[in-house]
Short mmCIF file of C-alpha atoms in Angstrom, two decimals:
data_model
loop_
_atom_site.label_atom_id
_atom_site.label_comp_id
_atom_site.label_asym_id
_atom_site.label_seq_id
_atom_site.Cartn_x
_atom_site.Cartn_y
_atom_site.Cartn_z
CA MET G 1 -1.62 -5.44 -39.21
CA GLY G 2 -2.42 -3.40 -36.25
CA GLU G 3 -2.24 0.69 -36.37
CA ALA G 4 1.34 2.15 -35.64
CA LYS G 5 2.17 4.49 -32.66
CA PHE G 6 5.66 5.13 -33.71
CA GLU G 7 7.27 4.58 -37.04
CA LEU G 8 10.64 5.17 -37.70
CA ASN G 9 11.32 5.60 -41.94
CA GLU G 10 15.65 4.95 -42.78
CA VAL G 11 16.65 5.70 -39.57
CA THR G 12 20.23 6.46 -38.31
CA LEU G 13 22.05 7.08 -35.40
CA LYS G 14 25.86 7.05 -35.15
CA ARG G 15 27.80 8.35 -31.78
CA PRO G 16 31.40 9.87 -30.63
CA GLY G 17 33.35 6.26 -30.16
CA ARG G 18 36.75 4.50 -30.93
CA ASN G 19 37.28 2.46 -33.63
CA THR G 20 39.12 -0.96 -33.00
CA ALA G 21 42.53 1.27 -33.51
CA GLY G 22 41.50 3.31 -30.05
CA ASN G 23 41.10 7.03 -32.20
CA VAL G 24 37.71 8.75 -31.64
CA THR G 25 35.25 8.89 -34.38
CA THR G 26 31.83 7.89 -35.13
CA VAL G 27 29.88 5.07 -34.53
CA ILE G 28 26.98 3.98 -36.21
CA ILE G 29 24.77 2.59 -33.71
CA LEU G 30 21.27 1.87 -35.82
CA ASN G 31 22.09 1.88 -39.53
CA ARG G 32 18.91 2.41 -42.04
CA ILE G 33 16.44 1.47 -39.48
CA THR G 34 12.62 0.97 -41.20
CA THR G 35 10.30 0.16 -38.61
CA SER G 36 6.68 0.80 -36.91
CA PHE G 37 5.72 0.06 -33.50
CA LEU G 38 1.83 -1.38 -33.00
CA LYS G 39 0.01 0.79 -30.93
CA GLY G 40 -1.34 -1.61 -27.75
CA LYS G 41 1.05 -3.75 -28.40
CA ILE G 42 3.36 -5.06 -26.26
CA THR G 43 7.04 -5.54 -29.13
CA ALA G 44 9.98 -7.00 -27.51
CA VAL G 45 13.68 -5.29 -28.92
CA LEU G 46 15.53 -9.05 -29.49
CA GLY G 47 19.50 -8.82 -30.48
CA PRO G 48 23.34 -9.68 -28.68
CA SER G 49 24.69 -7.10 -25.87
CA GLY G 50 26.05 -4.09 -29.06
CA SER G 51 22.60 -4.49 -31.33
CA GLY G 52 21.73 -1.06 -30.46
CA LYS G 53 18.23 -2.11 -28.99
CA SER G 54 19.02 0.52 -26.17
CA SER G 55 19.85 3.35 -28.45
CA LEU G 56 16.58 2.29 -30.51
CA LEU G 57 14.91 3.12 -26.88
CA ARG G 58 16.58 6.33 -26.60
CA LEU G 59 15.90 7.93 -30.07
CA LEU G 60 11.52 7.31 -28.68
CA ASN G 61 11.69 9.75 -25.95
CA ARG G 62 14.36 11.48 -27.79
CA LEU G 63 16.73 11.45 -25.37
CA GLU G 64 18.64 11.16 -28.23
CA ASP G 65 18.17 12.36 -31.66
CA PRO G 66 19.11 10.06 -35.18
CA ALA G 67 22.06 11.72 -37.74
CA ALA G 68 19.19 10.70 -40.39
CA GLY G 69 15.49 10.04 -40.63
CA ARG G 70 12.68 10.47 -39.74
CA ILE G 71 10.19 8.78 -35.82
CA THR G 72 6.74 9.76 -35.96
CA LEU G 73 4.71 9.25 -33.14
CA ASP G 74 0.35 9.04 -33.92
CA GLY G 75 1.79 10.53 -37.34
CA GLN G 76 3.42 14.00 -36.23
CA ASP G 77 7.39 13.74 -36.56
CA LEU G 78 9.22 14.11 -33.09
CA LYS G 79 10.71 17.09 -34.07
CA GLY G 80 7.43 19.33 -34.37
CA LEU G 81 6.72 17.73 -30.89
CA ASN G 82 6.87 19.60 -28.00
CA ILE G 83 9.78 18.05 -26.56
CA PHE G 84 8.72 17.94 -22.51
CA THR G 85 4.50 16.93 -23.92
CA LEU G 86 6.81 14.03 -26.49
CA ARG G 87 8.35 12.95 -23.13
CA GLN G 88 5.35 12.85 -20.75
CA ARG G 89 3.42 11.03 -23.57
CA VAL G 90 6.41 8.61 -23.54
CA GLY G 91 7.63 7.01 -20.26
CA MET G 92 10.99 4.96 -20.09
CA VAL G 93 12.31 2.50 -17.58
CA TRP G 94 15.63 1.26 -17.19
CA GLN G 95 17.59 -1.23 -16.15
CA LEU G 96 18.43 -0.16 -13.45
CA PRO G 97 16.36 1.90 -10.71
CA THR G 98 17.23 5.58 -11.12
CA LEU G 99 15.61 7.41 -8.20
CA PHE G 100 15.82 10.51 -6.94
CA PRO G 101 17.50 11.37 -3.39
CA GLY G 102 14.34 11.79 -1.12
CA THR G 103 10.88 9.31 -0.14
CA VAL G 104 9.08 6.76 -2.53
CA LEU G 105 5.64 9.99 -2.32
CA GLU G 106 8.28 12.03 -4.02
CA ASN G 107 9.44 10.26 -6.35
CA ILE G 108 5.84 9.24 -7.72
CA SER G 109 5.43 12.98 -8.00
CA PHE G 110 8.25 14.66 -10.04
CA GLY G 111 6.36 14.31 -13.18
CA PRO G 112 3.34 15.49 -12.92
CA ARG G 113 5.35 18.44 -10.43
CA LEU G 114 6.86 19.26 -13.59
CA ARG G 115 3.86 20.52 -15.51
CA GLY G 116 2.62 21.52 -11.95
CA ILE G 117 0.30 18.84 -10.54
CA SER G 118 0.41 18.35 -7.32
CA LEU G 119 -0.56 14.14 -6.79
CA SER G 120 -3.17 13.28 -4.59
CA ARG G 121 -2.28 10.90 -1.87
CA ALA G 122 -4.95 8.64 -3.33
CA ARG G 123 -3.40 8.81 -6.18
CA ALA G 124 0.40 7.79 -5.28
CA LYS G 125 -1.58 5.21 -3.20
CA GLU G 126 -3.36 3.84 -6.58
CA LEU G 127 0.28 3.81 -8.51
CA ILE G 128 1.72 2.05 -5.63
CA LEU G 129 -0.51 -0.34 -5.76
CA MET G 130 -0.30 -0.97 -9.69
CA VAL G 131 2.72 -2.60 -8.98
CA GLY G 132 2.46 -4.17 -6.21
CA LEU G 133 4.10 -2.77 -3.69
CA GLY G 134 2.26 -1.62 0.16
CA THR G 135 1.07 1.60 0.29
CA GLU G 136 3.21 1.82 3.73
CA LEU G 137 6.32 2.66 1.31
CA LEU G 138 5.45 6.03 0.63
CA ASP G 139 6.70 7.75 2.84
CA ARG G 140 10.33 5.53 3.36
CA ARG G 141 13.16 7.12 1.47
CA ALA G 142 13.80 5.84 -1.78
CA ASP G 143 17.08 4.59 -0.87
CA SER G 144 15.91 2.62 2.24
CA LEU G 145 14.39 0.60 -0.32
CA SER G 146 15.45 -3.37 -2.18
CA ILE G 147 16.49 -2.62 -5.74
CA GLY G 148 13.37 -4.76 -6.88
CA GLN G 149 11.12 -2.41 -4.69
CA GLN G 150 13.34 0.47 -6.24
CA GLN G 151 12.90 -0.51 -9.96
CA ARG G 152 8.88 -1.17 -9.37
CA VAL G 153 8.88 2.43 -7.29
CA SER G 154 10.66 3.23 -11.13
CA LEU G 155 7.95 2.56 -12.52
CA ALA G 156 4.71 4.26 -10.96
CA ARG G 157 7.30 7.88 -11.27
CA THR G 158 7.06 7.02 -14.76
CA LEU G 159 2.98 5.64 -14.98
CA ALA G 160 2.07 8.77 -12.49
CA ASN G 161 2.83 10.44 -15.35
CA GLU G 162 0.08 9.22 -17.60
CA PRO G 163 2.06 7.58 -20.93
CA GLU G 164 0.65 6.46 -23.29
CA VAL G 165 3.93 4.62 -24.58
CA LEU G 166 6.34 1.99 -22.03
CA LEU G 167 10.04 2.07 -23.20
CA LEU G 168 11.45 -0.37 -21.09
CA ASP G 169 14.89 -1.32 -21.04
CA GLU G 170 15.74 -4.51 -19.60
CA PRO G 171 13.67 -3.64 -16.68
CA THR G 172 13.38 -7.11 -14.86
CA SER G 173 17.73 -7.53 -15.25
CA ALA G 174 18.35 -6.20 -11.80
CA LEU G 175 15.57 -8.82 -10.23
CA ASP G 176 15.28 -12.20 -8.41
CA PRO G 177 12.88 -14.43 -10.73
CA THR G 178 9.39 -14.04 -9.14
CA ALA G 179 9.78 -10.14 -8.80
CA ALA G 180 10.62 -10.62 -12.50
CA ALA G 181 8.01 -12.04 -12.56
CA ASN G 182 5.70 -9.80 -11.78
CA ILE G 183 6.84 -6.72 -13.67
CA LEU G 184 5.89 -9.58 -16.52
CA HIS G 185 2.42 -9.84 -15.25
CA LEU G 186 2.51 -6.52 -14.89
CA MET G 187 3.15 -5.10 -17.89
CA VAL G 188 0.62 -7.86 -19.84
CA ASP G 189 -2.32 -6.14 -17.22
CA LEU G 190 -0.92 -2.42 -17.88
CA LYS G 191 -1.56 -3.27 -21.84
CA SER G 192 -4.54 -4.67 -21.43
CA ARG G 193 -6.33 -2.43 -18.59
CA LEU G 194 -5.02 1.54 -19.80
CA GLY G 195 -4.54 0.08 -23.43
CA LEU G 196 -0.14 1.15 -22.92
CA THR G 197 1.94 0.71 -26.18
CA ILE G 198 4.88 -1.02 -24.29
CA ILE G 199 8.60 -0.98 -25.79
CA PHE G 200 11.09 -3.60 -24.07
CA VAL G 201 14.36 -4.74 -24.32
CA THR G 202 15.11 -7.92 -22.63
CA HIS G 203 17.82 -10.37 -23.95
CA ILE G 204 15.82 -13.54 -22.37
CA LEU G 205 14.42 -15.43 -25.07
CA ASP G 206 11.40 -16.72 -22.67
CA GLN G 207 10.44 -13.53 -21.54
CA ALA G 208 9.50 -12.35 -24.88
CA ARG G 209 7.44 -15.54 -25.49
CA GLN G 210 5.04 -15.54 -22.67
CA VAL G 211 4.06 -11.63 -23.28
CA ALA G 212 5.20 -10.20 -26.77
CA ASP G 213 2.77 -9.26 -29.89
CA GLU G 214 5.40 -7.98 -32.10
CA VAL G 215 9.54 -9.22 -31.60
CA LEU G 216 11.58 -6.51 -33.51
CA PHE G 217 15.11 -8.35 -33.78
CA LEU G 218 18.83 -6.52 -33.99
CA HIS G 219 22.01 -7.04 -34.66
CA HIS G 220 24.88 -5.15 -35.66
CA GLY G 221 22.70 -1.79 -35.83
CA GLU G 222 20.58 -3.08 -38.81
CA ILE G 223 16.86 -5.09 -38.35
CA VAL G 224 17.28 -8.48 -39.18
CA GLU G 225 13.37 -9.80 -39.07
CA ALA G 226 10.67 -8.02 -37.42
CA ALA G 227 7.53 -10.09 -37.14
CA PRO G 228 4.10 -11.63 -35.11
CA ALA G 229 6.21 -12.96 -31.33
CA GLN G 230 4.07 -16.37 -32.74
CA GLN G 231 5.49 -16.52 -36.10
CA PHE G 232 9.11 -15.60 -34.49
CA PHE G 233 9.31 -18.46 -32.38
CA THR G 234 7.73 -20.82 -34.68
CA ALA G 235 9.09 -19.64 -37.55
CA PRO G 236 11.89 -17.66 -37.66
CA GLN G 237 12.75 -16.67 -41.73
CA ASP G 238 16.99 -15.21 -41.40
CA PRO G 239 19.18 -17.60 -40.59
CA ARG G 240 20.67 -14.80 -37.93
CA SER G 241 17.50 -15.40 -35.69
CA ARG G 242 17.96 -19.56 -36.36
CA LEU G 243 20.93 -18.68 -34.78
CA PHE G 244 20.15 -16.51 -31.89
CA LEU G 245 17.40 -18.44 -31.29
CA SER G 246 19.45 -21.83 -30.49
CA GLY G 247 21.54 -19.02 -28.36
CA GLN G 248 24.46 -19.54 -31.10
CA LEU G 249 24.85 -15.93 -32.48
CA GLU G 250 26.98 -13.33 -30.75
CA GLY G 251 27.43 -10.00 -30.51
CA MET B 1 54.97 51.95 17.32
CA GLN B 2 57.75 50.51 16.14
CA TYR B 3 58.14 48.62 12.46
CA ILE B 4 60.88 47.04 11.57
CA ASN B 5 61.95 46.85 8.20
CA ILE B 6 63.33 43.93 6.27
CA GLY B 7 66.21 44.97 4.18
CA TYR B 8 68.29 41.72 1.84
CA GLY B 9 70.39 41.56 5.26
CA ASN B 10 67.29 39.91 7.51
CA LEU B 11 66.22 38.48 3.76
CA LEU B 12 69.93 36.52 3.93
CA LEU B 13 69.32 35.27 7.34
CA ALA B 14 66.16 34.01 6.50
CA LEU B 15 67.30 31.49 4.55
CA ILE B 16 67.98 29.54 7.50
CA LEU B 17 64.48 28.78 7.17
CA VAL B 18 64.72 26.95 3.91
CA GLY B 19 67.58 25.55 5.13
CA ILE B 20 65.43 23.90 8.00
CA THR B 21 62.87 22.98 5.08
CA LEU B 22 65.79 21.22 2.74
CA ALA B 23 67.38 19.37 5.92
CA VAL B 24 64.27 17.28 6.79
CA SER B 25 63.34 17.22 2.28
CA LEU B 26 66.73 15.28 2.86
CA TRP B 27 67.18 13.49 5.79
CA GLN B 28 63.66 11.58 5.26
CA ARG B 29 65.03 12.06 0.99
CA LEU B 30 61.81 12.90 0.30
CA ASP B 31 63.13 13.62 -2.80
CA LEU B 32 61.72 18.03 -2.69
CA HIS B 33 65.20 19.04 -2.25
CA GLY B 34 65.10 20.42 -6.33
CA ASP B 35 61.39 21.69 -6.25
CA LEU B 36 62.65 23.42 -3.14
CA PHE B 37 65.27 25.48 -4.16
CA ILE B 38 63.62 26.27 -6.60
CA GLY B 39 60.87 27.07 -4.85
CA THR B 40 62.65 29.22 -3.06
CA LEU B 41 64.02 31.22 -5.89
CA ARG B 42 61.44 31.68 -7.57
CA THR B 43 59.65 33.29 -4.84
CA PHE B 44 62.15 35.30 -3.51
CA ILE B 45 62.29 36.82 -7.88
CA GLN B 46 58.18 36.15 -8.28
CA LEU B 47 57.91 38.51 -5.39
CA THR B 48 60.22 40.81 -6.02
CA ALA B 49 59.18 41.66 -9.34
CA VAL B 50 55.32 42.10 -8.01
CA GLY B 51 56.58 44.44 -5.33
CA TYR B 52 58.22 46.95 -8.33
CA LEU B 53 55.34 47.01 -10.50
CA LEU B 54 53.11 48.32 -7.36
CA GLN B 55 55.48 50.32 -6.63
CA VAL B 56 55.27 52.23 -9.61
CA ILE B 57 51.45 51.47 -9.75
CA PHE B 58 51.17 53.18 -6.37
CA ASN B 59 53.60 55.52 -7.09
CA LEU B 60 51.85 57.37 -11.01
CA ASN B 61 48.29 56.72 -9.25
CA ARG B 62 47.00 56.66 -12.81
CA TRP B 63 42.89 54.95 -12.95
CA TYR B 64 44.15 53.18 -16.58
CA LEU B 65 47.19 51.42 -14.82
CA VAL B 66 45.24 49.83 -11.69
CA ILE B 67 42.32 48.81 -14.35
CA LEU B 68 45.48 47.23 -16.38
CA ALA B 69 46.59 45.62 -13.06
CA LEU B 70 43.30 43.73 -12.21
CA GLY B 71 43.12 42.76 -16.05
CA ILE B 72 45.64 40.76 -15.88
CA MET B 73 44.65 39.93 -12.14
CA LEU B 74 41.57 38.20 -13.93
CA LEU B 75 42.99 36.90 -16.85
CA VAL B 76 45.62 34.57 -14.66
CA ALA B 77 42.70 33.74 -12.46
CA ALA B 78 40.31 32.72 -15.09
CA ALA B 79 43.53 30.68 -16.88
CA ASN B 80 44.36 29.09 -13.06
CA ALA B 81 41.05 28.13 -12.76
CA TYR B 82 40.78 26.77 -16.27
CA ARG B 83 44.04 24.79 -16.02
CA ARG B 84 42.89 23.25 -12.96
CA GLN B 85 40.01 20.89 -14.52
CA GLN B 86 40.04 17.74 -15.12
CA GLU B 87 38.06 17.80 -18.40
CA ARG B 88 37.82 21.36 -19.89
CA TRP B 89 36.50 22.04 -23.55
CA PRO B 90 36.61 24.99 -25.34
CA GLY B 91 34.12 28.14 -23.68
CA LEU B 92 34.97 27.17 -20.19
CA PHE B 93 38.09 29.45 -20.30
CA PHE B 94 35.93 32.48 -20.90
CA ILE B 95 33.48 31.64 -19.16
CA MET B 96 36.04 31.14 -15.89
CA LEU B 97 36.62 34.56 -16.99
CA LEU B 98 33.40 36.03 -16.92
CA ALA B 99 32.22 33.85 -14.02
CA ILE B 100 35.67 35.59 -11.66
CA ALA B 101 34.76 39.15 -13.61
CA LEU B 102 31.52 40.14 -12.70
CA GLY B 103 31.47 37.56 -9.53
CA GLY B 104 34.47 40.09 -8.49
CA ILE B 105 33.88 43.07 -9.94
CA ILE B 106 30.21 43.02 -7.77
CA THR B 107 32.13 42.02 -4.38
CA LEU B 108 34.79 45.07 -5.32
CA ALA B 109 32.36 47.97 -6.33
CA ILE B 110 30.64 47.44 -2.58
CA VAL B 111 33.65 46.90 -0.54
CA ILE B 112 35.35 50.26 -2.26
CA GLY B 113 32.37 52.29 -2.79
CA ILE B 114 30.20 51.52 -0.94
CA VAL B 115 32.06 49.73 2.67
CA LEU B 116 35.40 51.42 3.00
CA LYS B 117 34.06 54.80 0.74
CA VAL B 118 37.58 54.80 -1.38
CA LYS B 119 38.33 58.35 -2.84
CA PRO B 120 39.31 58.75 -5.60
CA TRP B 121 38.08 54.56 -5.63
CA TYR B 122 41.44 53.60 -7.53
CA GLN B 123 43.27 54.29 -4.97
CA PRO B 124 46.17 51.64 -5.35
CA GLN B 125 46.67 51.40 -2.16
CA TYR B 126 43.20 49.68 -1.10
CA ILE B 127 42.13 48.66 -4.89
CA ILE B 128 45.53 46.59 -5.44
CA PRO B 129 45.14 44.08 -2.44
CA ILE B 130 41.09 44.15 -1.76
CA ALA B 131 40.79 42.68 -6.01
CA GLY B 132 43.90 40.06 -5.72
CA MET B 133 42.42 39.00 -2.43
CA ILE B 134 38.83 39.17 -3.94
CA VAL B 135 39.82 36.90 -7.40
CA GLY B 136 41.95 35.24 -5.49
CA ASN B 137 38.93 33.53 -3.33
CA ALA B 138 36.16 33.58 -6.87
CA MET B 139 39.22 31.91 -8.30
CA ILE B 140 39.67 28.88 -5.88
CA GLY B 141 35.64 28.65 -5.84
CA ALA B 142 34.86 28.74 -9.23
CA ALA B 143 37.87 26.09 -10.20
CA LEU B 144 35.88 23.61 -7.15
CA ALA B 145 32.74 24.27 -8.05
CA ILE B 146 32.79 23.26 -12.23
CA ASN B 147 35.04 20.60 -10.66
CA ARG B 148 32.42 19.09 -9.02
CA LEU B 149 29.76 19.64 -11.06
CA THR B 150 31.94 17.54 -14.04
CA GLY B 151 31.94 15.34 -11.53
CA GLU B 152 28.77 14.95 -10.37
CA ILE B 153 27.47 14.61 -13.73
CA LYS B 154 29.79 12.43 -14.90
CA ALA B 155 28.81 10.15 -11.50
CA HIS B 156 25.01 10.91 -12.57
CA ARG B 157 24.24 10.52 -15.92
CA GLY B 158 21.78 8.32 -14.77
CA GLU B 159 19.07 10.03 -12.58
CA ILE B 160 19.89 13.02 -14.82
CA GLU B 161 18.00 11.27 -17.98
CA ALA B 162 15.30 9.63 -15.97
CA ALA B 163 14.87 13.93 -14.44
CA LEU B 164 14.85 14.36 -18.69
CA SER B 165 12.79 11.53 -19.66
CA LEU B 166 9.56 12.34 -17.33
CA GLY B 167 9.83 16.21 -18.47
CA ALA B 168 12.47 17.88 -16.64
CA THR B 169 13.90 20.38 -18.38
CA ALA B 170 17.98 20.21 -18.26
CA TYR B 171 18.21 22.78 -15.89
CA LEU B 172 15.77 21.10 -13.72
CA ALA B 173 17.13 17.84 -14.38
CA VAL B 174 21.06 19.44 -12.97
CA LEU B 175 20.36 21.48 -10.09
CA PRO B 176 20.64 18.37 -7.63
CA TYR B 177 24.51 18.47 -8.80
CA LEU B 178 24.18 22.30 -9.32
CA ARG B 179 23.43 22.80 -5.58
CA SER B 180 26.37 19.93 -4.80
CA ALA B 181 28.85 22.45 -6.76
CA LEU B 182 28.06 25.30 -5.51
CA ARG B 183 27.99 24.00 -1.78
CA ALA B 184 31.41 22.18 -2.83
CA ALA B 185 33.15 25.56 -3.43
CA MET B 186 31.10 27.37 -0.86
CA LEU B 187 32.28 25.46 1.53
CA PRO B 188 36.08 26.40 2.56
CA THR B 189 34.76 29.67 3.00
CA ILE B 190 32.10 29.05 5.24
CA SER B 191 34.12 27.03 7.33
CA THR B 192 37.26 29.47 7.44
CA MET B 193 34.25 32.12 8.14
CA MET B 194 33.04 29.66 11.81
CA THR B 195 37.34 29.18 12.96
CA VAL B 196 38.69 32.73 11.95
CA GLY B 197 40.30 33.67 14.49
CA ILE B 198 40.69 31.24 16.88
CA VAL B 199 42.81 28.37 14.99
CA GLN B 200 44.11 31.04 12.67
CA LEU B 201 45.14 34.59 12.33
CA PRO B 202 44.32 36.12 8.59
CA GLY B 203 47.37 36.98 7.11
CA MET B 204 45.97 40.14 6.44
CA MET B 205 44.85 41.14 9.72
CA SER B 206 48.36 39.96 11.20
CA GLY B 207 50.29 41.53 8.31
CA GLN B 208 48.00 44.91 9.04
CA ILE B 209 49.86 44.88 12.72
CA ILE B 210 53.15 44.31 12.13
CA ALA B 211 52.91 47.12 9.59
CA GLY B 212 51.71 49.20 12.81
CA ALA B 213 47.98 49.28 13.02
CA SER B 214 45.87 48.88 16.20
CA PRO B 215 44.18 45.10 16.10
CA ALA B 216 40.73 46.49 16.70
CA ALA B 217 41.26 48.51 13.45
CA ALA B 218 42.54 45.75 11.34
CA VAL B 219 39.99 43.33 13.19
CA ARG B 220 37.33 45.35 11.59
CA TYR B 221 39.12 45.10 7.94
CA GLN B 222 39.59 41.39 8.73
CA VAL B 223 35.46 41.61 9.70
CA VAL B 224 34.99 43.35 5.77
CA VAL B 225 37.92 40.72 4.06
CA THR B 226 36.20 38.13 5.56
CA TYR B 227 32.04 39.24 4.10
CA MET B 228 33.52 39.43 1.11
CA VAL B 229 35.24 37.01 0.19
CA ALA B 230 32.27 34.61 0.95
CA ALA B 231 30.59 37.41 -1.51
CA ALA B 232 32.84 36.95 -4.34
CA THR B 233 32.70 33.36 -4.16
CA ALA B 234 29.00 33.01 -4.02
CA LEU B 235 28.47 35.01 -6.85
CA THR B 236 31.34 33.63 -8.93
CA THR B 237 30.43 30.26 -8.01
CA ILE B 238 26.39 30.72 -9.46
CA MET B 239 28.21 32.08 -12.48
CA ALA B 240 30.09 29.80 -12.93
CA THR B 241 27.46 26.41 -12.34
CA LEU B 242 25.12 28.83 -14.66
CA LEU B 243 27.01 28.62 -17.51
CA ALA B 244 29.36 26.04 -17.30
CA TYR B 245 26.60 23.10 -17.59
CA ARG B 246 23.82 24.09 -20.19
CA TYR B 247 27.64 23.09 -22.09
CA TYR B 248 26.73 19.19 -20.99
CA PHE B 249 23.13 19.17 -22.89
CA THR B 250 21.84 19.82 -26.47
CA PRO B 251 19.39 22.70 -27.24
CA ASN B 252 16.37 20.08 -27.39
CA HIS B 253 17.40 18.67 -22.77
CA GLN B 254 19.50 15.77 -23.91
CA LEU B 255 22.19 14.82 -22.47
CA LYS B 256 25.49 15.08 -24.45
CA PRO B 257 27.31 11.37 -24.56
CA PRO B 258 30.05 11.41 -22.39
CA ALA B 259 33.51 13.35 -23.92
CA GLN B 260 35.57 10.87 -25.35
CA ASN B 261 39.07 11.81 -23.91
CA ASN B 262 41.79 11.70 -26.84
CA LYS B 263 44.09 9.26 -25.61
CA THR B 264 46.91 11.14 -23.22
#
C-alpha cells in the first residue's frame, strides 16, 4: 500500500431530484463511501452510468459538498482548506471541453491569472506541447479548434495551475481513437514525470486496463470493489464486478 | 397656441378607432375581440382612475402623498418585473424592489434636484410623470436582465464550473454572463437613443407639443428624459444582477444544482 492522497470516510452525497412518481425529493447519489486514492497513482473509477462516478470527482475539488462524512487531502479536512487553493491543487477536466471565449493562450492563462501570475509565453508553449498540440495554436480562437484539440487545451489549462491531483471525467469520450490514445499516454506521462495523482472516470474497461494502477468500482452510489487494477481485472472478488467485466451489469 | 380639450363626446368618437381594430380582428378571425373589448374597457377605467388620483395629489400638493404614490409605483413595478421571470425564487421580489427603488431614486434625485432644480422638490407636476418614466424603464430593464442572467447560467453551467474548478470566485466565474445580461437589458435603451426623433417622436415630447409647448422646449425635455432613462436602466440592472447572481451559488463558491421545478 502506498501513501493516501485523498481519504474518504463514510461520505454521503444527496441532491434534489425526482423519484419514480416524478415528485421532487432528495436522492442519495453516494452512500457512505469509505476509500482512499493513492498518491502518484492512476485510479480508474468504474461503474455503469448513474453509479455516482462523476459526482465522486465533484466532491474532491468541492464543486459539491457531501451531506455527511469526511474527505481529507494529505490528511487535512477539505473543509479546513482555502477553497481556491484546494481547487488549484486539485484540477478537473470534463467529458466535453469547456473553454472560455477568447484565444487558446487566454484560456491557458486563466488559472494563473486568478492568482495574479501572468503566464509567460514560454511556459504556455511548454504546456501546449505537453498536451500534444502545436504552439501555432496559442493565438487561435478556442472555438475554432476541433473538439479533440479543445479537450487537450482544457487539459493544458488545468495543468497551468500546476495541480497535484488531476480529476478526469471521461476525458476521451468526445475524442476519436487516436486522440483518445494520446490522452491515455499523456496521463501515464504526467504521472511519471510530474508525479501527479490521477483519478479518472471511465466506462471503457480497456482504458482502465491500459493505464490504471488502482480500480474503484461503484454501483448505485456504493463501492462494490476497490483493488489494484491487476487484481480487479484478473481475479475480481465481487459477483457484480464479474458481471460488469463481462458487460452484463446494468445501471 | 390653441389646445383642444378632449371631452366625453370626443372620447366616444375615438371608439371609431376601436371599431377599426375590431373589424380587423373579426375579418381575419384573430379571435381577439374578447380581449379587445376588455382591453378597451380597462384602458378607459384604469386611466380615468389614475387621472382622478393624480388630480387629488395635484390639488393637495403634499410631499407625503407624493412619496406614497412613488412607493406604490415601485411596488407595482417590482411585482411586474418579478412576474415576468421564467424562474422565481424567494427573495427575487425584494431584489427587484431594491434595485428599482435605488436606481430610480438616485436618477430621480439627479433630475429633480440638479438638472431641473424643481422647488419644492415634490411638485407633483414634475416628479410624478418623471418618476413614472424612470420606474417603468427600470422595471423593463430589471426584468430583461434577470431573465437573461437565469438563462445564461442555465446554458453555461459547464463553463461556470470549469472556471470555479480552476479557482475562480463565483463572481469571476459568472462575470461573462453578468455582462451579457447587462448588455441585453441596456441595448433597447441605447438603440432608442440612436434613432429617437428620426424613427419615432417620443410620447412625452409629442404630449408637450400638443399641450402647447414650443417644439424646441419639448425637445430639451426629451433629451433629459432620454439620458435619464438610460441612467436608471443602467443603475437598476447592475444592482439587480449583482444581487441576484449570488442566489445561484453557495457561500463556498459552488454552483447550486439546477432548480427542480414542481410539476405545473
